[in-house]
CSV table of C-alpha atoms and ligand atoms in Angstrom, one decimal:
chain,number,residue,atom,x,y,z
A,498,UNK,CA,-53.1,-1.2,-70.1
A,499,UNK,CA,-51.4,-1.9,-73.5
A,500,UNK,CA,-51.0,-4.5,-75.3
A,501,UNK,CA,-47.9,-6.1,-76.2
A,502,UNK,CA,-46.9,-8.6,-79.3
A,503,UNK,CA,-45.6,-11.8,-78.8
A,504,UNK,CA,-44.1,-13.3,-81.7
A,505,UNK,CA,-45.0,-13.0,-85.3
A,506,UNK,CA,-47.7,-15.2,-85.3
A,507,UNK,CA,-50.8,-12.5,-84.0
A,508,UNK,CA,-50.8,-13.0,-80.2
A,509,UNK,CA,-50.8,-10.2,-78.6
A,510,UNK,CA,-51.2,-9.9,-74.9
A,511,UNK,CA,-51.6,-6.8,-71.7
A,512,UNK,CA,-48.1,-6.0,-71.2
A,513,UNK,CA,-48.3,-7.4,-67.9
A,514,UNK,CA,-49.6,-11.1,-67.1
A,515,UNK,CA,-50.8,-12.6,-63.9
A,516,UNK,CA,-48.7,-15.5,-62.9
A,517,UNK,CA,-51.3,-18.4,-61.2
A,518,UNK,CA,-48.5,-21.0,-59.8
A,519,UNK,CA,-49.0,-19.3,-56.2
A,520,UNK,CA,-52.3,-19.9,-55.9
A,521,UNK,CA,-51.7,-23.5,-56.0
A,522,UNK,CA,-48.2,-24.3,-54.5
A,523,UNK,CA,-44.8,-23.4,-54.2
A,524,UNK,CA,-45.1,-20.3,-51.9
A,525,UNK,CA,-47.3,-21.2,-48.5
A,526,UNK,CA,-50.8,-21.6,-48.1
A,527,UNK,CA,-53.6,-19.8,-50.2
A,528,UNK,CA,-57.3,-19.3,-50.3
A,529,UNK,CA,-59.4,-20.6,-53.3
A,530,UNK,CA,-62.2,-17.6,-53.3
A,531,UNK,CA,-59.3,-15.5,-52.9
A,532,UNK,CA,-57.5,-16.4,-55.6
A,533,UNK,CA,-60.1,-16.7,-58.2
A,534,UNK,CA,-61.3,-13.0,-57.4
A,535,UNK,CA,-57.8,-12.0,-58.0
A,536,UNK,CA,-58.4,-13.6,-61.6
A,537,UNK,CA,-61.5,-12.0,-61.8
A,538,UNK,CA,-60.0,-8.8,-61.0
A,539,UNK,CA,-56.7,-9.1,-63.7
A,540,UNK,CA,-59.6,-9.9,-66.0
A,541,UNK,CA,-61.6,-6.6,-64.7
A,542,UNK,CA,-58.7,-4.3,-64.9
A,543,UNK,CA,-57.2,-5.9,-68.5
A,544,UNK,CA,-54.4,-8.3,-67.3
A,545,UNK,CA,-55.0,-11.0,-69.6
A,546,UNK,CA,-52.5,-13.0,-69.6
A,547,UNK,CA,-53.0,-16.0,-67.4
A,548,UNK,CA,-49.7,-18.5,-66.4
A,549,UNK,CA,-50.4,-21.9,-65.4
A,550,UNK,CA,-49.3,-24.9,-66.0
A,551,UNK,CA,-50.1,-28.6,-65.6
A,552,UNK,CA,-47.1,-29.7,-63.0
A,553,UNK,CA,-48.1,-26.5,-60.8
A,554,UNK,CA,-50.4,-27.7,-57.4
A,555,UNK,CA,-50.2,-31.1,-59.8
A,556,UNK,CA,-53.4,-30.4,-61.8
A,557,UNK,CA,-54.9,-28.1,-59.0
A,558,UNK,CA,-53.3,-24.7,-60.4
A,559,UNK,CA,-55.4,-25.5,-63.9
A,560,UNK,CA,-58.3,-26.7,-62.5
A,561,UNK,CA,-58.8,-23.3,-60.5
A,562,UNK,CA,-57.8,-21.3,-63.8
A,563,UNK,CA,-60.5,-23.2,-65.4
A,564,UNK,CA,-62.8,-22.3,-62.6
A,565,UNK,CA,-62.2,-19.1,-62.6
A,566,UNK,CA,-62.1,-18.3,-66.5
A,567,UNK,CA,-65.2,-21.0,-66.8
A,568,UNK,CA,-68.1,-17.8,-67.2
A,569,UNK,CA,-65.5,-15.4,-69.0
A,570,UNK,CA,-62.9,-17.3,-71.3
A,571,UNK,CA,-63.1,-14.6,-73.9
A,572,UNK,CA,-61.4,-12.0,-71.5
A,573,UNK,CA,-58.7,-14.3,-70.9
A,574,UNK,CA,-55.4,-15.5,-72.6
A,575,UNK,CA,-54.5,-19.2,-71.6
A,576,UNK,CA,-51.0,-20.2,-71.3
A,577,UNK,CA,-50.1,-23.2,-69.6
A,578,UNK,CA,-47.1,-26.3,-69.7
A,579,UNK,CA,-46.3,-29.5,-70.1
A,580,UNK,CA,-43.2,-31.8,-69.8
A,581,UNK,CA,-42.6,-31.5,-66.3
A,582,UNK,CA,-43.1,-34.7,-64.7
A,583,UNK,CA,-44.2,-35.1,-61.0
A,584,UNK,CA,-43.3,-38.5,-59.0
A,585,UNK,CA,-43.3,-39.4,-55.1
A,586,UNK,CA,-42.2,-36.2,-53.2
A,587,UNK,CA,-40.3,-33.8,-55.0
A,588,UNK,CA,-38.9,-36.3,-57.4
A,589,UNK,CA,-39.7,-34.9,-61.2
A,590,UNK,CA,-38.7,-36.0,-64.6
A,591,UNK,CA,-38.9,-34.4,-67.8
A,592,UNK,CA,-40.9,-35.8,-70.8
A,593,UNK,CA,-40.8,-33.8,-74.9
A,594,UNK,CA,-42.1,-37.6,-76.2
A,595,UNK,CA,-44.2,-36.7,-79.1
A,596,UNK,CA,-47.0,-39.4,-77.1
A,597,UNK,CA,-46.5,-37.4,-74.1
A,598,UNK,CA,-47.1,-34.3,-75.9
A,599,UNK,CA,-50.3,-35.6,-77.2
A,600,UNK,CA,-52.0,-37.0,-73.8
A,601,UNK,CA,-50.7,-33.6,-71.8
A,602,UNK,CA,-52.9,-31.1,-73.7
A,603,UNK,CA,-56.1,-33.4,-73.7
A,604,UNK,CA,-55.3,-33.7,-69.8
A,605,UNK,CA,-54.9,-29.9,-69.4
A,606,UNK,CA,-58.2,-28.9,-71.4
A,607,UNK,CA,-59.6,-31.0,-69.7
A,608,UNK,CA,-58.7,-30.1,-66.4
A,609,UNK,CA,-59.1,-26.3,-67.7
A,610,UNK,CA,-62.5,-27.2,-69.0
A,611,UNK,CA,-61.5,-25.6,-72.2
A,612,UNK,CA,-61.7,-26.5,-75.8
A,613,UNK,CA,-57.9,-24.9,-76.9
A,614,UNK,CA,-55.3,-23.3,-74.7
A,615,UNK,CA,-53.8,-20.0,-76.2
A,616,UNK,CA,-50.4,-20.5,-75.7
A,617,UNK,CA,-48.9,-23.7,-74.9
A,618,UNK,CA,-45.2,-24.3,-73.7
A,619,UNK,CA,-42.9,-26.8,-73.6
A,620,UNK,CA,-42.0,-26.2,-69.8
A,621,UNK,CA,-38.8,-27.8,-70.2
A,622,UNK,CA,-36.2,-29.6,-72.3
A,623,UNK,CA,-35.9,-32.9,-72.6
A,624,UNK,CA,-32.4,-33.2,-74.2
A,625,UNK,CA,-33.1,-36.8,-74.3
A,626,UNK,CA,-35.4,-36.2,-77.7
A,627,UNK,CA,-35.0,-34.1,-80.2
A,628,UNK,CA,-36.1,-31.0,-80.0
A,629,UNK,CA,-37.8,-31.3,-83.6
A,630,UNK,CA,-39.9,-34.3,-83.0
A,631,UNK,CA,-41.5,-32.3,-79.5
A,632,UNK,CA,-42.6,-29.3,-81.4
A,633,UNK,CA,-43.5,-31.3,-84.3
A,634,UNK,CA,-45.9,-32.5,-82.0
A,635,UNK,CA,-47.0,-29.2,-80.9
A,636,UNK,CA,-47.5,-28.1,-84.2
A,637,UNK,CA,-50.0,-31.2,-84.8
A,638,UNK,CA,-51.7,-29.4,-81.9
A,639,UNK,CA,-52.0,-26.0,-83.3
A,640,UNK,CA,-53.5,-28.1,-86.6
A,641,UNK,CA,-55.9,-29.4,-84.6
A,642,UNK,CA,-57.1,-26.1,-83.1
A,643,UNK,CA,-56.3,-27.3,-79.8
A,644,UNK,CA,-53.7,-25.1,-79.2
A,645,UNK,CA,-53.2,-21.4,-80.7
A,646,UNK,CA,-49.4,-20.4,-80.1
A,647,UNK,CA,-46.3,-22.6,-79.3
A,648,UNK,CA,-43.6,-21.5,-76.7
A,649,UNK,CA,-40.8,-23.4,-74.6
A,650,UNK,CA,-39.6,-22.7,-71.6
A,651,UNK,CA,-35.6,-22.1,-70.1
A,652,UNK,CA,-34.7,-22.9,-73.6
A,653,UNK,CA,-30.9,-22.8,-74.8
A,654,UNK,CA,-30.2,-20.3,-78.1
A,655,UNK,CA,-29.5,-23.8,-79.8
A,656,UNK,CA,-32.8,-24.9,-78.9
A,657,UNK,CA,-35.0,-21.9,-79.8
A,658,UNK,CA,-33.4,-21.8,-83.4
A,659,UNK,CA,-34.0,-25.8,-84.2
A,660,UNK,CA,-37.4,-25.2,-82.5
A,661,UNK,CA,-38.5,-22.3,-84.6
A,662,UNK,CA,-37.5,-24.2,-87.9
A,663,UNK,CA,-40.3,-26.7,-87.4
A,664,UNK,CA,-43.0,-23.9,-86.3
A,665,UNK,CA,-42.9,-20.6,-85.4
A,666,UNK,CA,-42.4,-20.3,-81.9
A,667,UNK,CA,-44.3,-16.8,-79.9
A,668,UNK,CA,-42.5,-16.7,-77.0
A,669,UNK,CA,-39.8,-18.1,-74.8
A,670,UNK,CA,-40.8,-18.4,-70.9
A,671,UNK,CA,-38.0,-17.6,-69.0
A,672,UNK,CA,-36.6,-16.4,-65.4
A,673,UNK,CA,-35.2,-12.4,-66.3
A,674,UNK,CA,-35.4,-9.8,-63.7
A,675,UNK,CA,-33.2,-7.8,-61.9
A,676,UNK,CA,-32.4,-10.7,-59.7
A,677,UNK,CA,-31.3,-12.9,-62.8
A,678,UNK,CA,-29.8,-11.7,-65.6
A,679,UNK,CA,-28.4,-13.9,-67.7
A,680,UNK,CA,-30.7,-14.1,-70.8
A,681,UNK,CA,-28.9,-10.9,-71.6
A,682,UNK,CA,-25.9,-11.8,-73.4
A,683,UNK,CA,-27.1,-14.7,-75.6
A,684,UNK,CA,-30.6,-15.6,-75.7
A,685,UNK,CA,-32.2,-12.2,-75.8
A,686,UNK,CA,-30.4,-11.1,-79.1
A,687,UNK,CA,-31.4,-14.3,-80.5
A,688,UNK,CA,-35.3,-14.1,-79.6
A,689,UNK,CA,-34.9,-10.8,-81.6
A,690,UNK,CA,-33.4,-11.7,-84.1
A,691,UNK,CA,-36.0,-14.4,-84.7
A,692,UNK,CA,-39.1,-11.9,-83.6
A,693,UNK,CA,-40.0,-14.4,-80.4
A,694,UNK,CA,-41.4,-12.6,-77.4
A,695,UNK,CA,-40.2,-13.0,-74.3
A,696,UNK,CA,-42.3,-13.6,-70.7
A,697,UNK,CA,-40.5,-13.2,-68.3
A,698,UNK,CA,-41.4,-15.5,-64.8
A,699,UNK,CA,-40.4,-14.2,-61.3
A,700,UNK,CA,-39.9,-10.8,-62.6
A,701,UNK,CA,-39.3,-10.4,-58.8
A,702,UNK,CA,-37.4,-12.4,-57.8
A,703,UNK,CA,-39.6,-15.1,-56.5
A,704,UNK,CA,-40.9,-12.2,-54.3
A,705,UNK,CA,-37.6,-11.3,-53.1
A,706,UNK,CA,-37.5,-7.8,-54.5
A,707,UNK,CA,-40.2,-6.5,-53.3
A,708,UNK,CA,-38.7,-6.0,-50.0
A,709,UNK,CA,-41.6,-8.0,-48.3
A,710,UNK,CA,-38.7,-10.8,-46.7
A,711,UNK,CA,-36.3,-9.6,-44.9
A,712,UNK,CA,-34.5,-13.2,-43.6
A,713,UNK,CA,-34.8,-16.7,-44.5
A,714,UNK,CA,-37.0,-17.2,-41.5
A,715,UNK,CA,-39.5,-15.6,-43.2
A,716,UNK,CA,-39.9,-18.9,-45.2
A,717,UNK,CA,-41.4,-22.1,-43.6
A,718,UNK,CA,-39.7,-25.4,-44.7
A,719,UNK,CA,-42.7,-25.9,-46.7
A,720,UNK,CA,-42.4,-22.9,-48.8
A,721,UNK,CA,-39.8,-23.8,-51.9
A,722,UNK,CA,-37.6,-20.5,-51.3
A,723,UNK,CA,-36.3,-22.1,-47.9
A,724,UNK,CA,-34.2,-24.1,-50.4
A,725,UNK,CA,-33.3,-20.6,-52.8
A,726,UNK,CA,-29.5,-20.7,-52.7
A,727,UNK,CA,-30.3,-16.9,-53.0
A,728,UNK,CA,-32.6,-16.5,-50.1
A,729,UNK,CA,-30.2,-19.4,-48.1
A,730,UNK,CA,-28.8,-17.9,-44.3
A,731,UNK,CA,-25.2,-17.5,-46.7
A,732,UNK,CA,-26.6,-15.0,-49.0
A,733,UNK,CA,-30.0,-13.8,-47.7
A,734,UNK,CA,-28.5,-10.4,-46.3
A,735,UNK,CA,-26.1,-10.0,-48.6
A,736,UNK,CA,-28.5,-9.9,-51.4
A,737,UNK,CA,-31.2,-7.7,-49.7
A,738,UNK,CA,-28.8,-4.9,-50.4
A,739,UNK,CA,-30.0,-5.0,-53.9
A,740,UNK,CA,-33.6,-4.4,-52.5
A,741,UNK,CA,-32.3,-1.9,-50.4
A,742,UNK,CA,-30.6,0.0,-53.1
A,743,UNK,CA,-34.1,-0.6,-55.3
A,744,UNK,CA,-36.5,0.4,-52.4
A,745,UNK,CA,-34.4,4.1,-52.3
A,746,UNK,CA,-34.8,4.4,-55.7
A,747,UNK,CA,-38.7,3.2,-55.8
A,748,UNK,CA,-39.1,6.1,-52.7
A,749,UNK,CA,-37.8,8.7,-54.9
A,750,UNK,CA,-40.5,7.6,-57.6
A,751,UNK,CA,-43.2,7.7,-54.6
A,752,UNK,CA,-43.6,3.7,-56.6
A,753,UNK,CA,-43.3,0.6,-54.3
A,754,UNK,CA,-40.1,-1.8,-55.0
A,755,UNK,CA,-42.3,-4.2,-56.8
A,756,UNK,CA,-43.6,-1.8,-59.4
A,757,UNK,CA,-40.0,-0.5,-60.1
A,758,UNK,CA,-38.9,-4.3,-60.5
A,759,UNK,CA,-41.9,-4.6,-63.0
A,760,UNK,CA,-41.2,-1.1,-64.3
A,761,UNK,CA,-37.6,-1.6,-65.2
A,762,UNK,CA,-38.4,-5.5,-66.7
A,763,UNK,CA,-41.0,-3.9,-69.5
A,764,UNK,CA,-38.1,-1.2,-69.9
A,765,UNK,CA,-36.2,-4.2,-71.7
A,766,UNK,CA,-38.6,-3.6,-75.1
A,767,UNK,CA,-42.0,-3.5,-75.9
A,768,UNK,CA,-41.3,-7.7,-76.9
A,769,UNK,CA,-41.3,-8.3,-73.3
A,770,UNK,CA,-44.3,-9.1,-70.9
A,771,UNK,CA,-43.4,-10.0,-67.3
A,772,UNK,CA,-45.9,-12.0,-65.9
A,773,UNK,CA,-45.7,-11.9,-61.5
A,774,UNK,CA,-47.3,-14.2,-59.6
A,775,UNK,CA,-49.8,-13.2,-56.6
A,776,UNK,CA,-52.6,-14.4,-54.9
A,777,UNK,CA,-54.2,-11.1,-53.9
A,778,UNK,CA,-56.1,-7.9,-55.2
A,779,UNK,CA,-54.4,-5.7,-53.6
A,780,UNK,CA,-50.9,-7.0,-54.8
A,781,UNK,CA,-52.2,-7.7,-58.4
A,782,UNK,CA,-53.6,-3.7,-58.3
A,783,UNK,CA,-50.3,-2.6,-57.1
A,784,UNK,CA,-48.4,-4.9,-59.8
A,785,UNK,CA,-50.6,-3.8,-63.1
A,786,UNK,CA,-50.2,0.3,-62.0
A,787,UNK,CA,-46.0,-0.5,-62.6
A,788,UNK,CA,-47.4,-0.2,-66.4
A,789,UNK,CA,-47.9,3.5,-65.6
A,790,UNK,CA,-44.2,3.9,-64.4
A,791,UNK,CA,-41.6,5.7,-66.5
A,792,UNK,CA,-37.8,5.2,-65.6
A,793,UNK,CA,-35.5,7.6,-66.9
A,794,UNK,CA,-32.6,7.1,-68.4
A,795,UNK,CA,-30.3,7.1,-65.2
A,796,UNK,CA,-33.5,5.7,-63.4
A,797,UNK,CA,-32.5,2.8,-65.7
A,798,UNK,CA,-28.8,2.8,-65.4
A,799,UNK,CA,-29.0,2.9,-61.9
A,800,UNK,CA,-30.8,-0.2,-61.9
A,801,UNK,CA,-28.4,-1.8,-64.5
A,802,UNK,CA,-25.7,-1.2,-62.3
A,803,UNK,CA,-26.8,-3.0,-59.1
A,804,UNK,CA,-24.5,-6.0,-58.1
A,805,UNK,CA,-25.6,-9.6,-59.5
A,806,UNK,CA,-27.3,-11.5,-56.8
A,807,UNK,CA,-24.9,-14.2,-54.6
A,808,UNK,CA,-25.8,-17.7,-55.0
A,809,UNK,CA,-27.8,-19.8,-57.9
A,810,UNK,CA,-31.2,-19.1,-59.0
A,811,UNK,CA,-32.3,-22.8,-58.4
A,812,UNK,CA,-31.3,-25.9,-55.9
A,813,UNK,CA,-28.6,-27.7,-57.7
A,814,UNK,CA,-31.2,-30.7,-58.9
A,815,UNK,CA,-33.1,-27.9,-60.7
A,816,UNK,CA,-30.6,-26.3,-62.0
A,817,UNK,CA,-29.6,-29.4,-63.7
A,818,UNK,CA,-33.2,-29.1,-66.3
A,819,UNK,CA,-32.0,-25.9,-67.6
A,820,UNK,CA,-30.9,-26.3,-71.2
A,821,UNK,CA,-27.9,-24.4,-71.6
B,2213,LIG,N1,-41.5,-21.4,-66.6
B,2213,LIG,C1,-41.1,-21.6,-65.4
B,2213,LIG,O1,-40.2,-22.5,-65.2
B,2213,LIG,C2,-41.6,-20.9,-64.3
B,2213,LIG,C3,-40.9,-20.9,-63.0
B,2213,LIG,C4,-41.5,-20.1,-62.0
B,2213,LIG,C5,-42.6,-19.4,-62.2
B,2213,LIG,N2,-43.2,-19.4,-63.4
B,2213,LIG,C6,-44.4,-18.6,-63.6
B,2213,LIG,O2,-44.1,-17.2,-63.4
B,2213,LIG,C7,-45.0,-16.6,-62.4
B,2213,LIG,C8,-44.4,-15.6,-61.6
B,2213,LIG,O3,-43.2,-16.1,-60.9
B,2213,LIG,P1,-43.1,-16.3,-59.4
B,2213,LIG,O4,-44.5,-16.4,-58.8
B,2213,LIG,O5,-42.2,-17.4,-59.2
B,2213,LIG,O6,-42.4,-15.1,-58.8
B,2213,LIG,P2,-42.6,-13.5,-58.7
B,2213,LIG,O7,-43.7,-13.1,-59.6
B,2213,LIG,O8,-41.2,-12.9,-58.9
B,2213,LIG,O9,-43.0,-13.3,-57.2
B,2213,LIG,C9,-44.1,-13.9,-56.6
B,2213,LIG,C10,-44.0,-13.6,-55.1
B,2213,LIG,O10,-44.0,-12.2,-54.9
B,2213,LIG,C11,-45.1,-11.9,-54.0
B,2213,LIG,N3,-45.7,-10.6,-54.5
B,2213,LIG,C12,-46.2,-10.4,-55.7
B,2213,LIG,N4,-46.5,-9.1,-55.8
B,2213,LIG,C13,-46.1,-8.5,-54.7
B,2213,LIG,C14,-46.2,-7.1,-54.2
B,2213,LIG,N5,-46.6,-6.1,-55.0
B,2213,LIG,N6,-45.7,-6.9,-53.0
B,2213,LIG,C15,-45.3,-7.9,-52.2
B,2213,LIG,N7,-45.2,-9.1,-52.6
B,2213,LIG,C16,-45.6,-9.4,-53.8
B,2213,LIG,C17,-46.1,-13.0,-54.1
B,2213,LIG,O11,-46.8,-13.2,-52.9
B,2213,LIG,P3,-48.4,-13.2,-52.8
B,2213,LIG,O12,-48.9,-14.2,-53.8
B,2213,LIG,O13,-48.7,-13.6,-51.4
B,2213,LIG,O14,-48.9,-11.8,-53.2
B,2213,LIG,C18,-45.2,-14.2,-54.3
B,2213,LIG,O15,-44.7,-14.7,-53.1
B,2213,LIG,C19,-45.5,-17.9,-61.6
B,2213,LIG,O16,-46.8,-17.6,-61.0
B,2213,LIG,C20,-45.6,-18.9,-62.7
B,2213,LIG,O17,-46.8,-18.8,-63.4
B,2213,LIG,C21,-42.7,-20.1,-64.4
C-alpha cells in the first residue's frame, strides 16, 4: 500500500489506518486474540496506522494496542487521545488543562508500554482553556521525545489556525465520509491551506455503509449506534437508501460497499487517510484492498451526488463537544 503525508512535519503513514476503538467498546462484544491478530495482520499487510485512544474501553483499548505492538513497535505508527474524560456511566467531561495534558501521556505510555506515542491528539476541545496553553503543553511533549506529532480532534477552523501558531499541527482527526460531510466547505480548505492532513474516523459510517445493518434492531441497547439519530427507527430506512444506491454502484465495480466508501474517502486527496475500525481479518483484508480501487470520474460524481443522510451524526449530549 502507499504511503501518505500527514502534515509538514515528516510523518508519513499507509494510506489507510486501522481504527482499534471496536476492539474495546462502543460496538458489541469482541474477542482479545481476535483482535490483536487483526493488528498483527494490518502490521503484516502494511496498515500502519494504529487509532486508539485513552477514553476508548477506559484504558483497555491501549492496553491491548500495547499488547499487541509490544514484540513489533517498529512496524507500527501510534496515535492515540486525550481530553476526554470518563465519569459514572456515560457521564464524560472534557479536560485541555496544560496539568491534564501532562499526567494523560505518562498514563497512556504507560498503559501502551511505550516510551513515545507517534501522534498524539487532543480528542477534544475544551473551549473552557485556551486553545494555546493545551498545545503549548503538547509541544513540551514533543520536546521531551515523548510524543512525535501533534493533532486535535473535531476541531473548529478557528481552532486549528490558533493551534498551529504555537506548533505545527500533522493532522486533524475528524468524522468525513460519505455519511457526514460537512468538513467540506470550511475546514478542509483551511487544513490545506495550512498543509495539515486529515484522518478521517468512521469513514463508514459507524459501519452503516457497508450495508451489513439493515434496521435498528440490528443494534442491542448496549451497542452506542442504538442511540445514532441516523440509525434511530425515524431515519434508519430512510438513510439505507444511500447504501442501496452505494451497493449498486460497488456491484458494478465487482468491489464490496465498504471498499467503495473507503475508495471514494482517499479520492478526496492524497492528504487524506481514512482510518476504519474492525475487529476481524477478514474485514481488515477486505478494507486495505479499497486502496487498489479506482473511481472514475462519474464513479465519483455519482457518489457526490447521493442525498445527505437524515438525522445528526451524534446524540444531542455529544454533539454539544464539537467545536464549531
Ligand atoms: N476522534 C474521534 O472522536 C473518533 C470517533 C469515533 C471513532 N474514532 C476512530 O475512528 C475509527 C473508525 O471509526 P468507527 O469504528 O467509529 O467507524 P467505521 O470505521 O466507520 O465503522 C466501523 C464498523 O464497521 C464494521 N466494519 C468495518 N469494516 C467492515 C466491512 N468491510 N464489512 C462490514 N462491516 C465492517 C465494523 O465491525 P467489525 O469490527 O465487527 O468488523 C464496525 O462495526 C475508530 O476505531 C476510532 O479509532 C475516532
Amino acid at each position: 500500500m502507499e504511503n501518505r503525508k500527514l502534515g509538514s512535519e515528516g510523518l508519513e503513514v499507509s494510506a489507510i489506518g486501522l481504527g482499534c476503538m471496536g476492539m474495546s467498546d462502543f460496538y458489541g462484544e469482541s474477542d482479545e486474540a481476535e483482535s490483536i491478530a487483526t493488528i498483527h495482520r494490518a502490521l503484516e499487510i502494511g496498515v500502519n496506522l494504529l487509532d486508539t485512544a485513552d477514553m476508548y474501553g477506559r484504558g483497555d483499548n491501549e492496553r491491548l494496542v500495547g499488547r499487541a505492538v509490544a514484540d513489533r513497535r517498529d512496524q507500527a505508527v501510534v496515535a492515540t487521545k486525550f481530553g476526554i474524560v470518563r465519569g459514572e456511566g456515560n457521564e464524560r467531561s472534557i479536560s485541555g488543562h496544560p496539568d491534564y495534558v501532562r499526567s494523560s501521556i505518562d498514563e497512556s505510555l504507560t498503559r501502551l508500554g511505550l516510551d513515545h506515542v507517534d501522534l498524539y491528539y487532543q480528542h477534544r476541545v475544551d473551549r473552557t482553556v485556551p486553545i494555546e496553553e493545551t498545545v503549548g503543553a503538547m509541544s513540551e511533549l514533543v520536546e521531551a521525545g515523548k510524543v512525535r506529532y501533534l493533532g486535535l480532534s473535531e476541531a473548529s477552523v478557528e481552532t486549528i489556525r490558533k493551534a498551529n501558531e504555537v506548533h505545527p499541527i500533522s493532522a486533524l482527526q475528524s468524522e468525513y465520509s460519505l455519511f457526514e460531510r460537512g468538513l467540506e466547505e470550511q475546514v478542509l480548505p483551511v487544513l490545506r491551506e495550512l498543509g495539515i492532513g486529515l484522518v478521517p474516523y468512521s469513514p463508514l459510517g459507524r459501519g452503516f455503509l457497508t450495508g451489513r445493518f439493515r434496521s435498528e434492531a440490528d443494534f442491542d441497547s448496549a451497542d452506542f449506534r442504538s442511540h445514532d439519530p441516523r440509525m434511530s427507527k425515524e431515519n434508519f430506512r430512510r438513510n439505507l437508501t444511500i447504501v442501496e444506491a452505494i451497493e449498486e454502484l460497488a456491484s458494478t465495480h465487482d468491489v464490496t460497499p465498504a471498499q467503495m466508501a473507503i475508495a471514494w474517502v482517499l479520492a478526496q486527496g492524497s492528504d487524506v487517510v481514512p482510518i476504519p475500525g474492525t475487529k476481524k481479518i477478514s474485514r481488515l483484508e477486505e478494507n486495505a484492498a479499497a486502496a487498489a480501487v479506482s473511481l472514475s470520474e462519474s464513479d465519483l460524481a455519482a457518489l457526490d451526488a447521493l442525498p445527505r443522510p437524515q438525522g445528526d451524526r451524534y446524540a444531542p449530549t455529544l454533539m454539544g463537544s464539537i467545536d464549531a
